Amino acid sequence: MADHPIGVFDSGYGGLTVLKEIVRKLPGYDYLYLGDNARAPYGTRAFDTVYAYTLQCVEWFFSQGCRLVILACNTASAKALRSIQQQDLPRIGPDKRVLGVIRPTSEIIGSFSESGHVGVMGTPGTINSGSYLIEIAKFFPGIRVSQEACPMWVPLVEHHEHESAGADYFIEKHLRNLLAQDPNIDSILLACTHYPLLINKINQFLPSGIRVIAQGEIVANSLADYLDRHPEIASDCSKGGTVRFFTTGDPEEFNTQGSLFMGAPVQASKLVL
Ligand code: DGL
């Protein structure tokens, strides 16, 4: 029994693209994944709603023994992380930690670009929050960042339409919009953990020479670094090498789809919040 697994959270399947890389990098720890599929997508929801849903899920992770929770969801990181860290943690878990994906990505994104022109694609929630503009400017003040919100991309993935011919229209449209803002973009960040599932189609519509960057490996490396720098937290996380999955949606469906995201069989249990 894993007493203190590391919690990994997403609105749905997307966080599995991050979990996969974390488990590859740090296989010794225990992990607990929750996809709030019943309420996904988060990306088009109001600030208060994303905050309330995310807080509820973080409290569930704590009730399961997690001392460290990763919000492997850009929308939740943009809209809920700061409030949870500043307002809620002192009350519900002063000895616990909740980390997001925006800061670790912003710390490194500028180093991928030679032209100094970067594109960021995400949900309307993430893009409209301006979080990436603010964070990237802190670490790479000379980089020009252009953003594009893609409201249809998560629904395409959550509804298993991401390989369909219908997906082409929305993928091509948003890539075109982004590149129209700045033709010198040489690196595009997929600032949504669902988007790596669209990578084949994205590459199909992109001119050659533009690099597409997913977050999984970046977040995994950053977590490894964090645990090295915080041995008191690392020693608090149990190390049995287990991975357990929960979904607020349909477990059967999660198992089928989740296996594609993880690249390994997934057995999820139903969570009623
Ligand atoms: N994977 C989430 C993200 O990174 C998707 C958000 C949503 O549910 O719209 O933003």
mmCIF file of C-alpha atoms and ligand atoms in Angstrom:
data_model
loop_
_atom_site.group_PDB
_atom_site.id
_atom_site.type_symbol
_atom_site.label_atom_id
_atom_site.label_comp_id
_atom_site.label_asym_id
_atom_site.label_seq_id
_atom_site.Cartn_x
_atom_site.Cartn_y
_atom_site.Cartn_z
ATOM 1 C CA MET A 1 0.000 0.000 0.000
ATOM 2 C CA ALA A 2 1.429 3.364 -1.051
ATOM 3 C CA ASP A 3 1.163 5.655 1.981
ATOM 4 C CA HIS A 4 2.380 8.902 0.512
ATOM 5 C CA PRO A 5 2.195 8.764 -3.287
ATOM 6 C CA ILE A 6 2.973 11.786 -5.430
ATOM 7 C CA GLY A 7 -0.338 13.108 -6.782
ATOM 8 C CA VAL A 8 -0.603 14.017 -10.464
ATOM 9 C CA PHE A 9 -3.721 15.880 -11.536
ATOM 10 C CA ASP A 10 -5.344 16.902 -14.794
ATOM 11 C CA SER A 11 -8.819 17.799 -15.981
ATOM 12 C CA GLY A 12 -8.744 14.598 -18.049
ATOM 13 C CA TYR A 13 -6.256 12.492 -19.957
ATOM 14 C CA GLY A 14 -3.696 15.208 -20.731
ATOM 15 C CA GLY A 15 -1.740 14.885 -17.496
ATOM 16 C CA LEU A 16 -0.919 11.319 -18.476
ATOM 17 C CA THR A 17 1.545 12.745 -21.033
ATOM 18 C CA VAL A 18 3.335 14.308 -18.052
ATOM 19 C CA LEU A 19 2.929 11.331 -15.703
ATOM 20 C CA LYS A 20 4.453 9.051 -18.348
ATOM 21 C CA GLU A 21 7.648 11.134 -18.402
ATOM 22 C CA ILE A 22 7.728 11.518 -14.608
ATOM 23 C CA VAL A 23 7.494 7.747 -14.108
ATOM 24 C CA ARG A 24 10.197 7.239 -16.728
ATOM 25 C CA LYS A 25 12.473 9.712 -14.945
ATOM 26 C CA LEU A 26 11.603 8.790 -11.338
ATOM 27 C CA PRO A 27 10.338 5.183 -11.388
ATOM 28 C CA GLY A 28 10.986 4.496 -7.711
ATOM 29 C CA TYR A 29 8.187 6.649 -6.266
ATOM 30 C CA ASP A 30 4.503 5.806 -5.840
ATOM 31 C CA TYR A 31 2.058 7.823 -7.950
ATOM 32 C CA LEU A 32 -1.639 8.564 -7.812
ATOM 33 C CA TYR A 33 -3.248 10.053 -10.926
ATOM 34 C CA LEU A 34 -6.630 11.740 -11.034
ATOM 35 C CA GLY A 35 -8.352 12.821 -14.238
ATOM 36 C CA ASP A 36 -11.471 14.918 -13.660
ATOM 37 C CA ASN A 37 -12.897 13.645 -16.955
ATOM 38 C CA ALA A 38 -16.503 14.104 -15.848
ATOM 39 C CA ARG A 39 -15.963 17.877 -15.715
ATOM 40 C CA ALA A 40 -13.404 18.288 -18.530
ATOM 41 C CA PRO A 41 -12.611 20.453 -20.360
ATOM 42 C CA TYR A 42 -11.537 23.095 -17.863
ATOM 43 C CA GLY A 43 -10.043 25.406 -20.484
ATOM 44 C CA THR A 44 -13.221 27.249 -21.363
ATOM 45 C CA ARG A 45 -14.539 27.510 -17.787
ATOM 46 C CA ALA A 46 -14.555 30.567 -15.513
ATOM 47 C CA PHE A 47 -11.736 31.228 -13.064
ATOM 48 C CA ASP A 48 -13.886 30.436 -10.003
ATOM 49 C CA THR A 49 -15.048 27.141 -11.447
ATOM 50 C CA VAL A 50 -11.538 25.913 -12.312
ATOM 51 C CA TYR A 51 -10.335 26.990 -8.886
ATOM 52 C CA ALA A 52 -13.211 25.220 -7.071
ATOM 53 C CA TYR A 53 -12.798 21.973 -9.064
ATOM 54 C CA THR A 54 -9.009 21.951 -8.679
ATOM 55 C CA LEU A 55 -9.153 22.648 -4.943
ATOM 56 C CA GLN A 56 -11.647 19.838 -4.471
ATOM 57 C CA CYS A 57 -9.315 17.443 -6.288
ATOM 58 C CA VAL A 58 -6.257 18.625 -4.330
ATOM 59 C CA GLU A 59 -8.154 17.976 -1.081
ATOM 60 C CA TRP A 60 -8.931 14.472 -2.335
ATOM 61 C CA PHE A 61 -5.219 13.854 -3.021
ATOM 62 C CA PHE A 62 -4.415 14.976 0.534
ATOM 63 C CA SER A 63 -7.095 12.625 1.905
ATOM 64 C CA GLN A 64 -5.284 9.811 0.057
ATOM 65 C CA GLY A 65 -1.995 10.578 1.806
ATOM 66 C CA CYS A 66 -0.292 12.697 -0.868
ATOM 67 C CA ARG A 67 2.196 15.221 0.487
ATOM 68 C CA LEU A 68 3.128 16.502 -2.942
ATOM 69 C CA VAL A 69 0.681 17.156 -5.789
ATOM 70 C CA ILE A 70 1.603 18.183 -9.338
ATOM 71 C CA LEU A 71 -1.064 20.065 -11.291
ATOM 72 C CA ALA A 72 -0.181 18.541 -14.679
ATOM 73 C CA CYS A 73 -2.708 20.873 -16.254
ATOM 74 C CA ASN A 74 -1.832 24.332 -17.529
ATOM 75 C CA THR A 75 -5.349 25.647 -17.054
ATOM 76 C CA ALA A 76 -5.429 24.612 -13.400
ATOM 77 C CA SER A 77 -1.873 25.902 -12.955
ATOM 78 C CA ALA A 78 -2.862 29.258 -14.473
ATOM 79 C CA LYS A 79 -6.182 29.682 -12.701
ATOM 80 C CA ALA A 80 -5.955 27.847 -9.385
ATOM 81 C CA LEU A 81 -2.363 27.220 -8.312
ATOM 82 C CA ARG A 82 -1.555 30.598 -6.816
ATOM 83 C CA SER A 83 -4.807 30.761 -4.807
ATOM 84 C CA ILE A 84 -4.320 27.215 -3.530
ATOM 85 C CA GLN A 85 -0.698 27.877 -2.559
ATOM 86 C CA GLN A 86 -1.361 31.212 -0.906
ATOM 87 C CA GLN A 87 -4.888 30.927 0.536
ATOM 88 C CA ASP A 88 -5.661 27.261 1.010
ATOM 89 C CA LEU A 89 -2.450 25.404 1.808
ATOM 90 C CA PRO A 90 -1.820 27.241 5.082
ATOM 91 C CA ARG A 91 -5.264 25.991 6.192
ATOM 92 C CA ILE A 92 -5.583 22.527 4.600
ATOM 93 C CA GLY A 93 -1.970 21.374 4.390
ATOM 94 C CA PRO A 94 0.793 23.612 5.712
ATOM 95 C CA ASP A 95 3.230 20.686 5.448
ATOM 96 C CA LYS A 96 2.138 19.803 1.904
ATOM 97 C CA ARG A 97 3.181 21.115 -1.514
ATOM 98 C CA VAL A 98 1.269 21.758 -4.733
ATOM 99 C CA LEU A 99 3.313 22.524 -7.863
ATOM 100 C CA GLY A 100 2.282 23.509 -11.384
ATOM 101 C CA VAL A 101 3.674 23.221 -14.894
ATOM 102 C CA ILE A 102 3.907 26.846 -16.061
ATOM 103 C CA ARG A 103 6.930 27.959 -14.103
ATOM 104 C CA PRO A 104 9.201 24.970 -14.893
ATOM 105 C CA THR A 105 8.304 25.308 -18.566
ATOM 106 C CA SER A 106 8.889 29.063 -18.616
ATOM 107 C CA GLU A 107 12.294 28.609 -16.979
ATOM 108 C CA ILE A 108 13.598 26.680 -19.969
ATOM 109 C CA ILE A 109 11.493 27.547 -23.013
ATOM 110 C CA GLY A 110 13.716 30.399 -24.226
ATOM 111 C CA SER A 111 16.691 28.074 -24.545
ATOM 112 C CA PHE A 112 14.944 26.126 -27.336
ATOM 113 C CA SER A 113 14.719 29.139 -29.633
ATOM 114 C CA GLU A 114 17.493 30.464 -31.871
ATOM 115 C CA SER A 115 15.445 33.293 -33.375
ATOM 116 C CA GLY A 116 14.203 34.510 -29.984
ATOM 117 C CA HIS A 117 10.612 34.242 -31.247
ATOM 118 C CA VAL A 118 8.428 31.688 -29.450
ATOM 119 C CA GLY A 119 4.798 30.660 -29.914
ATOM 120 C CA VAL A 120 2.592 29.426 -27.071
ATOM 121 C CA MET A 121 -0.576 27.434 -27.778
ATOM 122 C CA GLY A 122 -3.001 26.628 -24.986
ATOM 123 C CA THR A 123 -6.572 26.629 -23.777
ATOM 124 C CA PRO A 124 -8.440 29.970 -23.605
ATOM 125 C CA GLY A 125 -8.042 29.809 -19.810
ATOM 126 C CA THR A 126 -4.268 29.484 -19.976
ATOM 127 C CA ILE A 127 -3.765 32.005 -22.781
ATOM 128 C CA ASN A 128 -6.142 34.648 -21.420
ATOM 129 C CA SER A 129 -4.534 34.428 -17.974
ATOM 130 C CA GLY A 130 -1.322 35.839 -19.487
ATOM 131 C CA SER A 131 0.638 33.525 -17.192
ATOM 132 C CA TYR A 132 3.142 32.464 -19.850
ATOM 133 C CA LEU A 133 3.797 36.044 -20.960
ATOM 134 C CA ILE A 134 4.508 37.026 -17.356
ATOM 135 C CA GLU A 135 6.606 33.999 -16.445
ATOM 136 C CA ILE A 136 8.669 33.788 -19.651
ATOM 137 C CA ALA A 137 9.457 37.531 -19.385
ATOM 138 C CA LYS A 138 10.986 36.866 -15.957
ATOM 139 C CA PHE A 139 13.438 34.294 -17.268
ATOM 140 C CA PHE A 140 13.912 35.439 -20.889
ATOM 141 C CA PRO A 141 13.128 39.165 -21.081
ATOM 142 C CA GLY A 142 14.474 39.392 -24.656
ATOM 143 C CA ILE A 143 12.214 36.709 -26.094
ATOM 144 C CA ARG A 144 9.180 37.691 -28.151
ATOM 145 C CA VAL A 145 6.193 35.508 -27.210
ATOM 146 C CA SER A 146 3.055 35.174 -29.347
ATOM 147 C CA GLN A 147 0.057 33.260 -28.070
ATOM 148 C CA GLU A 148 -2.897 31.435 -29.591
ATOM 149 C CA ALA A 149 -5.907 30.025 -27.741
ATOM 150 C CA CYS A 150 -7.243 26.782 -29.226
ATOM 151 C CA PRO A 151 -10.663 26.166 -27.618
ATOM 152 C CA MET A 152 -11.446 23.095 -29.741
ATOM 153 C CA TRP A 153 -8.227 21.146 -29.283
ATOM 154 C CA VAL A 154 -8.954 19.627 -25.838
ATOM 155 C CA PRO A 155 -12.532 18.620 -26.769
ATOM 156 C CA LEU A 156 -11.129 16.922 -29.895
ATOM 157 C CA VAL A 157 -8.772 14.871 -27.725
ATOM 158 C CA GLU A 158 -11.275 14.164 -24.921
ATOM 159 C CA HIS A 159 -13.807 12.979 -27.519
ATOM 160 C CA HIS A 160 -11.238 10.863 -29.388
ATOM 161 C CA GLU A 161 -11.585 12.907 -32.566
ATOM 162 C CA HIS A 162 -7.981 14.075 -32.634
ATOM 163 C CA GLU A 163 -6.956 11.741 -35.466
ATOM 164 C CA SER A 164 -10.086 12.454 -37.513
ATOM 165 C CA ALA A 165 -10.314 14.476 -40.716
ATOM 166 C CA GLY A 166 -12.496 16.947 -38.794
ATOM 167 C CA ALA A 167 -9.571 17.801 -36.527
ATOM 168 C CA ASP A 168 -7.530 19.089 -39.477
ATOM 169 C CA TYR A 169 -9.564 22.277 -39.831
ATOM 170 C CA PHE A 170 -9.049 23.407 -36.227
ATOM 171 C CA ILE A 171 -5.399 22.434 -36.082
ATOM 172 C CA GLU A 172 -4.470 24.183 -39.300
ATOM 173 C CA LYS A 173 -6.517 27.273 -38.385
ATOM 174 C CA HIS A 174 -4.802 27.901 -35.046
ATOM 175 C CA LEU A 175 -1.292 27.218 -36.360
ATOM 176 C CA ARG A 176 -1.955 29.676 -39.185
ATOM 177 C CA ASN A 177 -3.242 32.297 -36.708
ATOM 178 C CA LEU A 178 -0.156 31.894 -34.534
ATOM 179 C CA LEU A 179 2.347 32.168 -37.362
ATOM 180 C CA ALA A 180 0.482 35.183 -38.794
ATOM 181 C CA GLN A 181 1.277 37.016 -35.554
ATOM 182 C CA ASP A 182 5.014 36.448 -35.963
ATOM 183 C CA PRO A 183 6.572 34.689 -38.964
ATOM 184 C CA ASN A 184 9.932 34.450 -37.152
ATOM 185 C CA ILE A 185 8.657 31.939 -34.604
ATOM 186 C CA ASP A 186 11.028 28.964 -34.581
ATOM 187 C CA SER A 187 9.721 27.150 -31.468
ATOM 188 C CA ILE A 188 6.148 26.385 -30.470
ATOM 189 C CA LEU A 189 5.292 25.363 -26.927
ATOM 190 C CA LEU A 190 2.329 23.041 -26.515
ATOM 191 C CA ALA A 191 1.134 24.724 -23.300
ATOM 192 C CA CYS A 192 -1.594 22.196 -22.696
ATOM 193 C CA THR A 193 -0.896 18.656 -21.601
ATOM 194 C CA HIS A 194 -3.500 17.284 -24.009
ATOM 195 C CA TYR A 195 -1.788 18.653 -27.096
ATOM 196 C CA PRO A 196 1.025 16.084 -27.468
ATOM 197 C CA LEU A 197 -1.719 13.769 -28.756
ATOM 198 C CA LEU A 198 -2.105 16.151 -31.707
ATOM 199 C CA ILE A 199 1.572 16.196 -32.566
ATOM 200 C CA ASN A 200 1.308 14.234 -35.824
ATOM 201 C CA LYS A 201 -1.304 16.566 -37.214
ATOM 202 C CA ILE A 202 0.493 19.655 -35.907
ATOM 203 C CA ASN A 203 3.686 18.621 -37.700
ATOM 204 C CA GLN A 204 1.685 17.937 -40.845
ATOM 205 C CA PHE A 205 0.523 21.573 -41.000
ATOM 206 C CA LEU A 206 3.709 23.313 -39.831
ATOM 207 C CA PRO A 207 6.393 24.609 -42.157
ATOM 208 C CA SER A 208 9.669 22.703 -41.667
ATOM 209 C CA GLY A 209 12.235 24.174 -39.321
ATOM 210 C CA ILE A 210 9.779 24.973 -36.520
ATOM 211 C CA ARG A 211 10.338 23.001 -33.355
ATOM 212 C CA VAL A 212 7.350 21.763 -31.359
ATOM 213 C CA ILE A 213 7.936 21.418 -27.626
ATOM 214 C CA ALA A 214 5.828 19.279 -25.278
ATOM 215 C CA GLN A 215 6.038 19.661 -21.518
ATOM 216 C CA GLY A 216 6.278 16.096 -20.187
ATOM 217 C CA GLU A 217 10.046 15.800 -20.104
ATOM 218 C CA ILE A 218 10.516 19.393 -18.944
ATOM 219 C CA VAL A 219 8.196 18.865 -15.963
ATOM 220 C CA ALA A 220 9.759 15.481 -15.132
ATOM 221 C CA ASN A 221 13.273 16.973 -15.089
ATOM 222 C CA SER A 222 12.076 19.885 -13.003
ATOM 223 C CA LEU A 223 10.410 17.548 -10.479
ATOM 224 C CA ALA A 224 13.605 15.474 -10.187
ATOM 225 C CA ASP A 225 15.517 18.685 -9.529
ATOM 226 C CA TYR A 226 12.923 19.843 -6.976
ATOM 227 C CA LEU A 227 13.122 16.552 -5.056
ATOM 228 C CA ASP A 228 16.935 16.804 -5.037
ATOM 229 C CA ARG A 229 16.720 20.309 -3.614
ATOM 230 C CA HIS A 230 14.044 19.348 -1.061
ATOM 231 C CA PRO A 231 15.181 16.098 0.570
ATOM 232 C CA GLU A 232 12.684 16.641 3.389
ATOM 233 C CA ILE A 233 9.840 16.348 0.858
ATOM 234 C CA ALA A 234 11.486 13.557 -1.156
ATOM 235 C CA SER A 235 11.913 11.472 2.000
ATOM 236 C CA ASP A 236 8.226 12.015 2.799
ATOM 237 C CA CYS A 237 7.071 10.492 -0.515
ATOM 238 C CA SER A 238 6.691 6.713 -0.483
ATOM 239 C CA LYS A 239 8.828 4.632 -2.814
ATOM 240 C CA GLY A 240 7.119 1.453 -3.904
ATOM 241 C CA GLY A 241 7.135 2.030 -7.671
ATOM 242 C CA THR A 242 3.318 1.853 -7.943
ATOM 243 C CA VAL A 243 1.032 3.911 -10.217
ATOM 244 C CA ARG A 244 -2.713 4.058 -9.505
ATOM 245 C CA PHE A 245 -5.334 5.813 -11.600
ATOM 246 C CA PHE A 246 -8.657 7.411 -10.738
ATOM 247 C CA THR A 247 -11.173 9.168 -12.940
ATOM 248 C CA THR A 248 -14.371 11.027 -12.180
ATOM 249 C CA GLY A 249 -15.579 9.816 -15.587
ATOM 250 C CA ASP A 250 -16.114 6.326 -16.974
ATOM 251 C CA PRO A 251 -13.260 3.986 -15.909
ATOM 252 C CA GLU A 252 -13.705 1.684 -18.922
ATOM 253 C CA GLU A 253 -13.293 4.576 -21.291
ATOM 254 C CA PHE A 254 -10.397 5.928 -19.258
ATOM 255 C CA ASN A 255 -8.626 2.574 -19.497
ATOM 256 C CA THR A 256 -8.932 2.464 -23.260
ATOM 257 C CA GLN A 257 -7.927 6.080 -23.896
ATOM 258 C CA GLY A 258 -5.491 6.370 -20.998
ATOM 259 C CA SER A 259 -3.448 3.444 -22.303
ATOM 260 C CA LEU A 260 -2.837 5.386 -25.513
ATOM 261 C CA PHE A 261 -1.631 8.434 -23.570
ATOM 262 C CA MET A 262 0.553 6.373 -21.193
ATOM 263 C CA GLY A 263 1.786 3.897 -23.780
ATOM 264 C CA ALA A 264 1.078 1.152 -21.222
ATOM 265 C CA PRO A 265 -2.039 -0.549 -19.824
ATOM 266 C CA VAL A 266 -4.045 1.592 -17.402
ATOM 267 C CA GLN A 267 -6.569 0.328 -14.835
ATOM 268 C CA ALA A 268 -8.609 3.191 -13.395
ATOM 269 C CA SER A 269 -11.054 3.280 -10.506
ATOM 270 C CA LYS A 270 -14.112 5.512 -10.395
ATOM 271 C CA LEU A 271 -14.024 8.502 -8.064
ATOM 272 C CA VAL A 272 -17.249 10.220 -7.060
ATOM 273 C CA LEU A 273 -16.449 13.647 -5.665
HETATM 274 N N1 DGL B 1 -4.568 19.434 -20.022
HETATM 275 C C1 DGL B 1 -5.188 20.663 -19.636
HETATM 276 C C2 DGL B 1 -4.193 21.821 -19.790
HETATM 277 O O1 DGL B 1 -3.027 21.587 -19.803
HETATM 278 C C3 DGL B 1 -6.424 20.783 -20.408
HETATM 279 C C4 DGL B 1 -7.360 21.768 -19.855
HETATM 280 C C5 DGL B 1 -8.792 21.545 -20.219
HETATM 281 O O2 DGL B 1 -9.392 20.651 -19.632
HETATM 282 O O3 DGL B 1 -9.297 22.298 -21.041
HETATM 283 O O4 DGL B 1 -4.529 22.963 -19.870
#
